[in-house]
Structure formats: C-alpha cells, structure tokens
JSON list of C-alpha atoms in Angstrom, two decimals:
[
{"chain": "Z", "resi": 1, "resn": "ALA", "atom": "CA", "xyz": [22.53, -3.39, -7.50]},
{"chain": "Z", "resi": 2, "resn": "GLY", "atom": "CA", "xyz": [20.30, -0.16, -6.88]},
{"chain": "Z", "resi": 3, "resn": "ILE", "atom": "CA", "xyz": [18.94, -1.12, -3.69]},
{"chain": "Z", "resi": 4, "resn": "THR", "atom": "CA", "xyz": [19.68, 0.90, -0.41]},
{"chain": "Z", "resi": 5, "resn": "PRO", "atom": "CA", "xyz": [21.02, -0.98, 2.57]},
{"chain": "Z", "resi": 6, "resn": "GLN", "atom": "CA", "xyz": [17.80, -0.43, 4.69]},
{"chain": "Z", "resi": 7, "resn": "ALA", "atom": "CA", "xyz": [15.69, -1.78, 1.89]},
{"chain": "Z", "resi": 8, "resn": "ARG", "atom": "CA", "xyz": [18.25, -4.79, 1.53]},
{"chain": "Z", "resi": 9, "resn": "GLU", "atom": "CA", "xyz": [18.30, -5.56, 4.92]},
{"chain": "Z", "resi": 10, "resn": "MET", "atom": "CA", "xyz": [14.24, -5.08, 5.24]},
{"chain": "Z", "resi": 11, "resn": "HIS", "atom": "CA", "xyz": [14.04, -7.57, 2.04]},
{"chain": "Z", "resi": 12, "resn": "GLU", "atom": "CA", "xyz": [16.63, -10.12, 3.25]},
{"chain": "Z", "resi": 13, "resn": "LYS", "atom": "CA", "xyz": [14.89, -10.10, 6.70]},
{"chain": "Z", "resi": 14, "resn": "SER", "atom": "CA", "xyz": [11.70, -10.91, 5.00]},
{"chain": "Z", "resi": 15, "resn": "GLY", "atom": "CA", "xyz": [12.98, -13.48, 2.50]},
{"chain": "Z", "resi": 16, "resn": "LEU", "atom": "CA", "xyz": [11.92, -11.63, -0.30]},
{"chain": "Z", "resi": 17, "resn": "LEU", "atom": "CA", "xyz": [15.26, -11.47, -1.65]},
{"chain": "Z", "resi": 18, "resn": "ASP", "atom": "CA", "xyz": [15.75, -14.93, -1.87]},
{"chain": "Z", "resi": 19, "resn": "ARG", "atom": "CA", "xyz": [12.61, -15.61, -3.17]},
{"chain": "Z", "resi": 20, "resn": "VAL", "atom": "CA", "xyz": [13.14, -13.12, -6.04]},
{"chain": "Z", "resi": 21, "resn": "ALA", "atom": "CA", "xyz": [16.83, -14.67, -6.68]},
{"chain": "Z", "resi": 22, "resn": "GLU", "atom": "CA", "xyz": [14.96, -18.18, -6.81]},
{"chain": "Z", "resi": 23, "resn": "ALA", "atom": "CA", "xyz": [12.42, -16.75, -9.72]},
{"chain": "Z", "resi": 24, "resn": "PHE", "atom": "CA", "xyz": [14.87, -15.18, -11.31]},
{"chain": "Z", "resi": 25, "resn": "ALA", "atom": "CA", "xyz": [17.14, -18.63, -11.53]},
{"chain": "Z", "resi": 26, "resn": "LEU", "atom": "CA", "xyz": [13.90, -20.38, -12.91]},
{"chain": "Z", "resi": 27, "resn": "GLU", "atom": "CA", "xyz": [13.19, -17.95, -15.57]},
{"chain": "Z", "resi": 28, "resn": "THR", "atom": "CA", "xyz": [14.95, -17.88, -18.89]},
{"chain": "Z", "resi": 29, "resn": "GLN", "atom": "CA", "xyz": [13.72, -14.35, -19.46]},
{"chain": "Z", "resi": 30, "resn": "PRO", "atom": "CA", "xyz": [13.06, -12.72, -16.25]},
{"chain": "Z", "resi": 31, "resn": "TYR", "atom": "CA", "xyz": [10.87, -9.79, -17.09]},
{"chain": "Z", "resi": 32, "resn": "SER", "atom": "CA", "xyz": [8.88, -12.08, -19.49]},
{"chain": "Z", "resi": 33, "resn": "ARG", "atom": "CA", "xyz": [5.89, -12.74, -17.22]},
{"chain": "Z", "resi": 34, "resn": "HIS", "atom": "CA", "xyz": [5.31, -8.98, -16.55]},
{"chain": "Z", "resi": 35, "resn": "GLY", "atom": "CA", "xyz": [2.89, -8.83, -19.37]},
{"chain": "Z", "resi": 36, "resn": "ALA", "atom": "CA", "xyz": [1.06, -12.03, -18.34]},
{"chain": "Z", "resi": 37, "resn": "VAL", "atom": "CA", "xyz": [0.65, -10.97, -14.58]},
{"chain": "Z", "resi": 38, "resn": "ALA", "atom": "CA", "xyz": [-0.68, -7.63, -15.81]},
{"chain": "Z", "resi": 39, "resn": "GLU", "atom": "CA", "xyz": [-3.24, -9.23, -17.91]},
{"chain": "Z", "resi": 40, "resn": "GLU", "atom": "CA", "xyz": [-4.24, -11.57, -15.13]},
{"chain": "Z", "resi": 41, "resn": "VAL", "atom": "CA", "xyz": [-4.87, -8.73, -12.91]},
{"chain": "Z", "resi": 42, "resn": "LEU", "atom": "CA", "xyz": [-6.53, -6.50, -15.46]},
{"chain": "Z", "resi": 43, "resn": "THR", "atom": "CA", "xyz": [-8.84, -9.76, -16.04]},
{"chain": "Z", "resi": 44, "resn": "PHE", "atom": "CA", "xyz": [-9.49, -9.96, -12.22]},
{"chain": "Z", "resi": 45, "resn": "LEU", "atom": "CA", "xyz": [-10.00, -6.06, -12.04]},
{"chain": "Z", "resi": 46, "resn": "GLY", "atom": "CA", "xyz": [-12.48, -6.33, -15.01]},
{"chain": "Z", "resi": 47, "resn": "ALA", "atom": "CA", "xyz": [-14.77, -8.75, -13.56]},
{"chain": "Z", "resi": 48, "resn": "HIS", "atom": "CA", "xyz": [-15.12, -6.86, -10.40]},
{"chain": "Z", "resi": 49, "resn": "LEU", "atom": "CA", "xyz": [-14.61, -2.92, -11.42]},
{"chain": "Z", "resi": 50, "resn": "PRO", "atom": "CA", "xyz": [-14.90, -0.60, -14.26]},
{"chain": "Z", "resi": 51, "resn": "LEU", "atom": "CA", "xyz": [-11.58, -0.10, -15.77]},
{"chain": "Z", "resi": 52, "resn": "GLU", "atom": "CA", "xyz": [-9.58, 2.60, -17.87]},
{"chain": "Z", "resi": 53, "resn": "GLY", "atom": "CA", "xyz": [-8.71, 5.26, -15.25]},
{"chain": "Z", "resi": 54, "resn": "SER", "atom": "CA", "xyz": [-11.32, 4.35, -12.64]},
{"chain": "Z", "resi": 55, "resn": "THR", "atom": "CA", "xyz": [-9.64, 1.60, -10.24]},
{"chain": "Z", "resi": 56, "resn": "VAL", "atom": "CA", "xyz": [-7.95, 3.40, -7.39]},
{"chain": "Z", "resi": 57, "resn": "LEU", "atom": "CA", "xyz": [-4.53, 1.65, -6.06]},
{"chain": "Z", "resi": 58, "resn": "ALA", "atom": "CA", "xyz": [-4.55, 1.49, -2.16]},
{"chain": "Z", "resi": 59, "resn": "GLY", "atom": "CA", "xyz": [-1.88, 0.32, 0.26]},
{"chain": "Z", "resi": 60, "resn": "ASN", "atom": "CA", "xyz": [0.47, 1.48, 2.60]},
{"chain": "Z", "resi": 61, "resn": "SER", "atom": "CA", "xyz": [3.55, 3.47, 0.97]},
{"chain": "Z", "resi": 62, "resn": "ILE", "atom": "CA", "xyz": [2.59, 2.77, -2.43]},
{"chain": "Z", "resi": 63, "resn": "HIS", "atom": "CA", "xyz": [4.21, 5.45, -4.62]},
{"chain": "Z", "resi": 64, "resn": "PHE", "atom": "CA", "xyz": [7.30, 3.26, -5.32]},
{"chain": "Z", "resi": 65, "resn": "ASP", "atom": "CA", "xyz": [4.76, 0.43, -6.49]},
{"chain": "Z", "resi": 66, "resn": "ARG", "atom": "CA", "xyz": [2.76, 2.32, -8.63]},
{"chain": "Z", "resi": 67, "resn": "ARG", "atom": "CA", "xyz": [6.23, 3.89, -10.36]},
{"chain": "Z", "resi": 68, "resn": "TRP", "atom": "CA", "xyz": [6.99, 0.21, -10.88]},
{"chain": "Z", "resi": 69, "resn": "ILE", "atom": "CA", "xyz": [3.80, -0.33, -12.45]},
{"chain": "Z", "resi": 70, "resn": "ARG", "atom": "CA", "xyz": [4.13, 2.45, -14.74]},
{"chain": "Z", "resi": 71, "resn": "GLU", "atom": "CA", "xyz": [7.42, 1.35, -15.96]},
{"chain": "Z", "resi": 72, "resn": "HIS", "atom": "CA", "xyz": [6.73, -2.22, -16.58]},
{"chain": "Z", "resi": 73, "resn": "MET", "atom": "CA", "xyz": [2.95, -2.78, -16.62]},
{"chain": "Z", "resi": 74, "resn": "ALA", "atom": "CA", "xyz": [1.59, 0.06, -18.92]},
{"chain": "Z", "resi": 75, "resn": "ALA", "atom": "CA", "xyz": [-1.77, -1.35, -19.71]},
{"chain": "Z", "resi": 76, "resn": "LEU", "atom": "CA", "xyz": [-2.23, -1.88, -15.73]},
{"chain": "Z", "resi": 77, "resn": "ASP", "atom": "CA", "xyz": [-1.13, 1.67, -15.15]},
{"chain": "Z", "resi": 78, "resn": "ARG", "atom": "CA", "xyz": [-3.43, 2.69, -17.77]},
{"chain": "Z", "resi": 79, "resn": "ALA", "atom": "CA", "xyz": [-6.57, 1.11, -15.93]},
{"chain": "Z", "resi": 80, "resn": "LEU", "atom": "CA", "xyz": [-5.52, 2.77, -12.59]},
{"chain": "Z", "resi": 81, "resn": "HIS", "atom": "CA", "xyz": [-6.72, 6.27, -11.64]},
{"chain": "Z", "resi": 82, "resn": "TYR", "atom": "CA", "xyz": [-4.45, 8.91, -11.13]},
{"chain": "Z", "resi": 83, "resn": "ARG", "atom": "CA", "xyz": [-5.26, 9.26, -7.49]},
{"chain": "Z", "resi": 84, "resn": "MET", "atom": "CA", "xyz": [-4.02, 6.46, -4.83]},
{"chain": "Z", "resi": 85, "resn": "LEU", "atom": "CA", "xyz": [-5.38, 5.91, -1.35]},
{"chain": "Z", "resi": 86, "resn": "ASP", "atom": "CA", "xyz": [-2.04, 5.76, 0.72]},
{"chain": "Z", "resi": 87, "resn": "ILE", "atom": "CA", "xyz": [-3.07, 4.17, 4.12]},
{"chain": "Z", "resi": 88, "resn": "SER", "atom": "CA", "xyz": [0.20, 5.12, 5.73]},
{"chain": "Z", "resi": 89, "resn": "ALA", "atom": "CA", "xyz": [-0.26, 8.79, 4.78]},
{"chain": "Z", "resi": 90, "resn": "ILE", "atom": "CA", "xyz": [-3.73, 8.61, 6.77]},
{"chain": "Z", "resi": 91, "resn": "TRP", "atom": "CA", "xyz": [-1.72, 7.40, 9.70]},
{"chain": "Z", "resi": 92, "resn": "GLU", "atom": "CA", "xyz": [0.63, 10.20, 9.24]},
{"chain": "Z", "resi": 93, "resn": "ALA", "atom": "CA", "xyz": [-2.04, 12.81, 9.18]},
{"chain": "Z", "resi": 94, "resn": "TYR", "atom": "CA", "xyz": [-3.54, 10.98, 12.96]},
{"chain": "Z", "resi": 95, "resn": "ARG", "atom": "CA", "xyz": [0.18, 11.21, 14.01]},
{"chain": "Z", "resi": 96, "resn": "LEU", "atom": "CA", "xyz": [0.38, 14.98, 13.16]},
{"chain": "Z", "resi": 97, "resn": "LEU", "atom": "CA", "xyz": [-3.23, 15.70, 14.12]},
{"chain": "Z", "resi": 98, "resn": "TYR", "atom": "CA", "xyz": [-3.94, 13.53, 17.24]},
{"chain": "Z", "resi": 99, "resn": "GLY", "atom": "CA", "xyz": [-0.62, 12.43, 18.29]},
{"chain": "Z", "resi": 100, "resn": "MET", "atom": "CA", "xyz": [-1.87, 8.58, 17.63]},
{"chain": "Z", "resi": 101, "resn": "GLU", "atom": "CA", "xyz": [0.97, 6.25, 16.19]},
{"chain": "Z", "resi": 102, "resn": "ARG", "atom": "CA", "xyz": [0.01, 3.44, 13.71]},
{"chain": "Z", "resi": 103, "resn": "PRO", "atom": "CA", "xyz": [-0.01, 0.19, 14.73]},
{"chain": "Z", "resi": 104, "resn": "ARG", "atom": "CA", "xyz": [2.94, -1.68, 13.65]},
{"chain": "Z", "resi": 105, "resn": "GLY", "atom": "CA", "xyz": [3.52, -5.07, 12.14]},
{"chain": "Z", "resi": 106, "resn": "GLU", "atom": "CA", "xyz": [6.23, -6.51, 10.25]},
{"chain": "Z", "resi": 107, "resn": "PRO", "atom": "CA", "xyz": [5.55, -6.12, 6.48]},
{"chain": "Z", "resi": 108, "resn": "ALA", "atom": "CA", "xyz": [5.21, -9.25, 4.79]},
{"chain": "Z", "resi": 109, "resn": "HIS", "atom": "CA", "xyz": [6.53, -8.06, 1.55]},
{"chain": "Z", "resi": 110, "resn": "ARG", "atom": "CA", "xyz": [4.31, -10.56, -0.28]},
{"chain": "Z", "resi": 111, "resn": "ALA", "atom": "CA", "xyz": [0.95, -9.43, -2.23]},
{"chain": "Z", "resi": 112, "resn": "LEU", "atom": "CA", "xyz": [-1.92, -11.34, -0.39]},
{"chain": "Z", "resi": 113, "resn": "GLU", "atom": "CA", "xyz": [-0.34, -10.71, 3.20]},
{"chain": "Z", "resi": 114, "resn": "ASP", "atom": "CA", "xyz": [0.53, -7.14, 2.38]},
{"chain": "Z", "resi": 115, "resn": "CYS", "atom": "CA", "xyz": [-3.12, -6.24, 1.04]},
{"chain": "Z", "resi": 116, "resn": "ARG", "atom": "CA", "xyz": [-4.62, -7.90, 4.08]},
{"chain": "Z", "resi": 117, "resn": "GLY", "atom": "CA", "xyz": [-2.18, -5.99, 6.44]},
{"chain": "Z", "resi": 118, "resn": "SER", "atom": "CA", "xyz": [-3.37, -2.62, 4.68]},
{"chain": "Z", "resi": 119, "resn": "LEU", "atom": "CA", "xyz": [-7.02, -3.56, 4.64]},
{"chain": "Z", "resi": 120, "resn": "ARG", "atom": "CA", "xyz": [-6.41, -4.03, 8.64]},
{"chain": "Z", "resi": 121, "resn": "LEU", "atom": "CA", "xyz": [-4.88, -0.62, 8.90]},
{"chain": "Z", "resi": 122, "resn": "LEU", "atom": "CA", "xyz": [-7.38, 1.07, 6.72]},
{"chain": "Z", "resi": 123, "resn": "ARG", "atom": "CA", "xyz": [-10.20, -0.71, 9.16]},
{"chain": "Z", "resi": 124, "resn": "GLN", "atom": "CA", "xyz": [-8.44, 0.63, 12.18]},
{"chain": "Z", "resi": 125, "resn": "ALA", "atom": "CA", "xyz": [-8.12, 4.15, 11.01]},
{"chain": "Z", "resi": 126, "resn": "ALA", "atom": "CA", "xyz": [-11.72, 4.38, 10.13]},
{"chain": "Z", "resi": 127, "resn": "GLN", "atom": "CA", "xyz": [-12.30, 3.17, 13.78]},
{"chain": "Z", "resi": 128, "resn": "PHE", "atom": "CA", "xyz": [-10.37, 6.00, 14.92]},
{"chain": "Z", "resi": 129, "resn": "HIS", "atom": "CA", "xyz": [-11.77, 8.73, 12.67]},
{"chain": "Z", "resi": 130, "resn": "ASP", "atom": "CA", "xyz": [-15.23, 7.67, 13.98]},
{"chain": "Z", "resi": 131, "resn": "LEU", "atom": "CA", "xyz": [-13.98, 8.26, 17.44]},
{"chain": "Z", "resi": 132, "resn": "ALA", "atom": "CA", "xyz": [-12.47, 11.52, 16.72]},
{"chain": "Z", "resi": 133, "resn": "TYR", "atom": "CA", "xyz": [-15.45, 12.39, 14.76]},
{"chain": "Z", "resi": 134, "resn": "ILE", "atom": "CA", "xyz": [-17.61, 11.91, 17.73]},
{"chain": "Z", "resi": 135, "resn": "ARG", "atom": "CA", "xyz": [-15.43, 13.39, 20.38]},
{"chain": "Z", "resi": 136, "resn": "ALA", "atom": "CA", "xyz": [-15.43, 16.70, 18.12]},
{"chain": "Z", "resi": 137, "resn": "ARG", "atom": "CA", "xyz": [-19.13, 16.54, 17.62]},
{"chain": "Z", "resi": 138, "resn": "LEU", "atom": "CA", "xyz": [-19.52, 16.09, 21.52]},
{"chain": "Z", "resi": 139, "resn": "GLY", "atom": "CA", "xyz": [-16.83, 19.18, 22.28]},
{"chain": "Z", "resi": 140, "resn": "LYS", "atom": "CA", "xyz": [-14.68, 16.91, 24.27]},
{"chain": "Z", "resi": 141, "resn": "GLN", "atom": "CA", "xyz": [-11.45, 18.46, 22.70]},
{"chain": "Z", "resi": 142, "resn": "GLU", "atom": "CA", "xyz": [-8.33, 16.40, 23.83]},
{"chain": "Z", "resi": 143, "resn": "GLU", "atom": "CA", "xyz": [-5.29, 18.13, 25.02]},
{"chain": "Z", "resi": 144, "resn": "GLY", "atom": "CA", "xyz": [-2.95, 18.83, 22.36]},
{"chain": "Z", "resi": 145, "resn": "SER", "atom": "CA", "xyz": [-5.52, 18.33, 19.45]},
{"chain": "Z", "resi": 146, "resn": "LEU", "atom": "CA", "xyz": [-5.21, 20.48, 16.51]},
{"chain": "Z", "resi": 147, "resn": "LEU", "atom": "CA", "xyz": [-9.16, 20.12, 16.10]},
{"chain": "Z", "resi": 148, "resn": "PRO", "atom": "CA", "xyz": [-11.02, 23.07, 17.15]}
]
C-alpha cells in the first residue's frame, strides 16, 4: 500500500521488501525502534560533528529520506542542516552542462552500501569537476559545452 509499481519492482529486486516484512514480523510494535535508531545516529554524529542544525545530509536522491526523517525522527531532523548535498543533482548538472552521464550502479537500498556508493559517486564527480575546470582554465572548450 502506498508504493508505486516502479518502487515496488526496485525494492523487490533488491530484496528490501522481504527484509522489511521480516523485520515487521519480528517486531510487536514495528515503529518502536525509530526513537532508538535516531538516538544511535545522534550519538554517532555527536562524537564526530557539531549538532543542532549543522550536519548536512548527503547522498543520492535524498529528498524522500529527509521527509521520512522529518516525519519519524524529529530529533534527528533537528540535528540536520536545512541544506542537503544531493549527489544525483550534481550529476544531473554535469549531464546538462557537459553531456556527461552519471555512472550507473545497482542501488543496494542498504544504508552502509548506499553510503559507500554515494561517496564513490561524489569522488567521481569531484574528479570530473577538476578535469572540466582545468580544461576551462586552459581555454579548451569542448564542443557542445555551455561553458564560456
């Protein structure tokens, strides 16, 4: 209920729906762990970063994630900065400006694997940015580029 056919297919393929169903079968109160999970995340962030509105949420296509956090983990939402770093938006800008497509991989839809994938895409974007900047500084405009 409440899931689009595209999302259902994606999450069935990744195995996420099966894992969620298993978790719900084990929990007597499925949403009872949200507070505990939020506290664990806040403790981790507090050990590494200043809190209360200064931690930037980053990842790929994270707007849904932020909405979910806002609805289910208000304390964590308050610790996050209002700005977000959406790596997929960076790649969309590169596609529009330079015609470069984002490297594709199969999303794992598991927190740690998705974090690693987002970091990999951010590193690749930074490398591409460096190349584009160097080309622009050397005056080597590529055909079709919107850069001066």
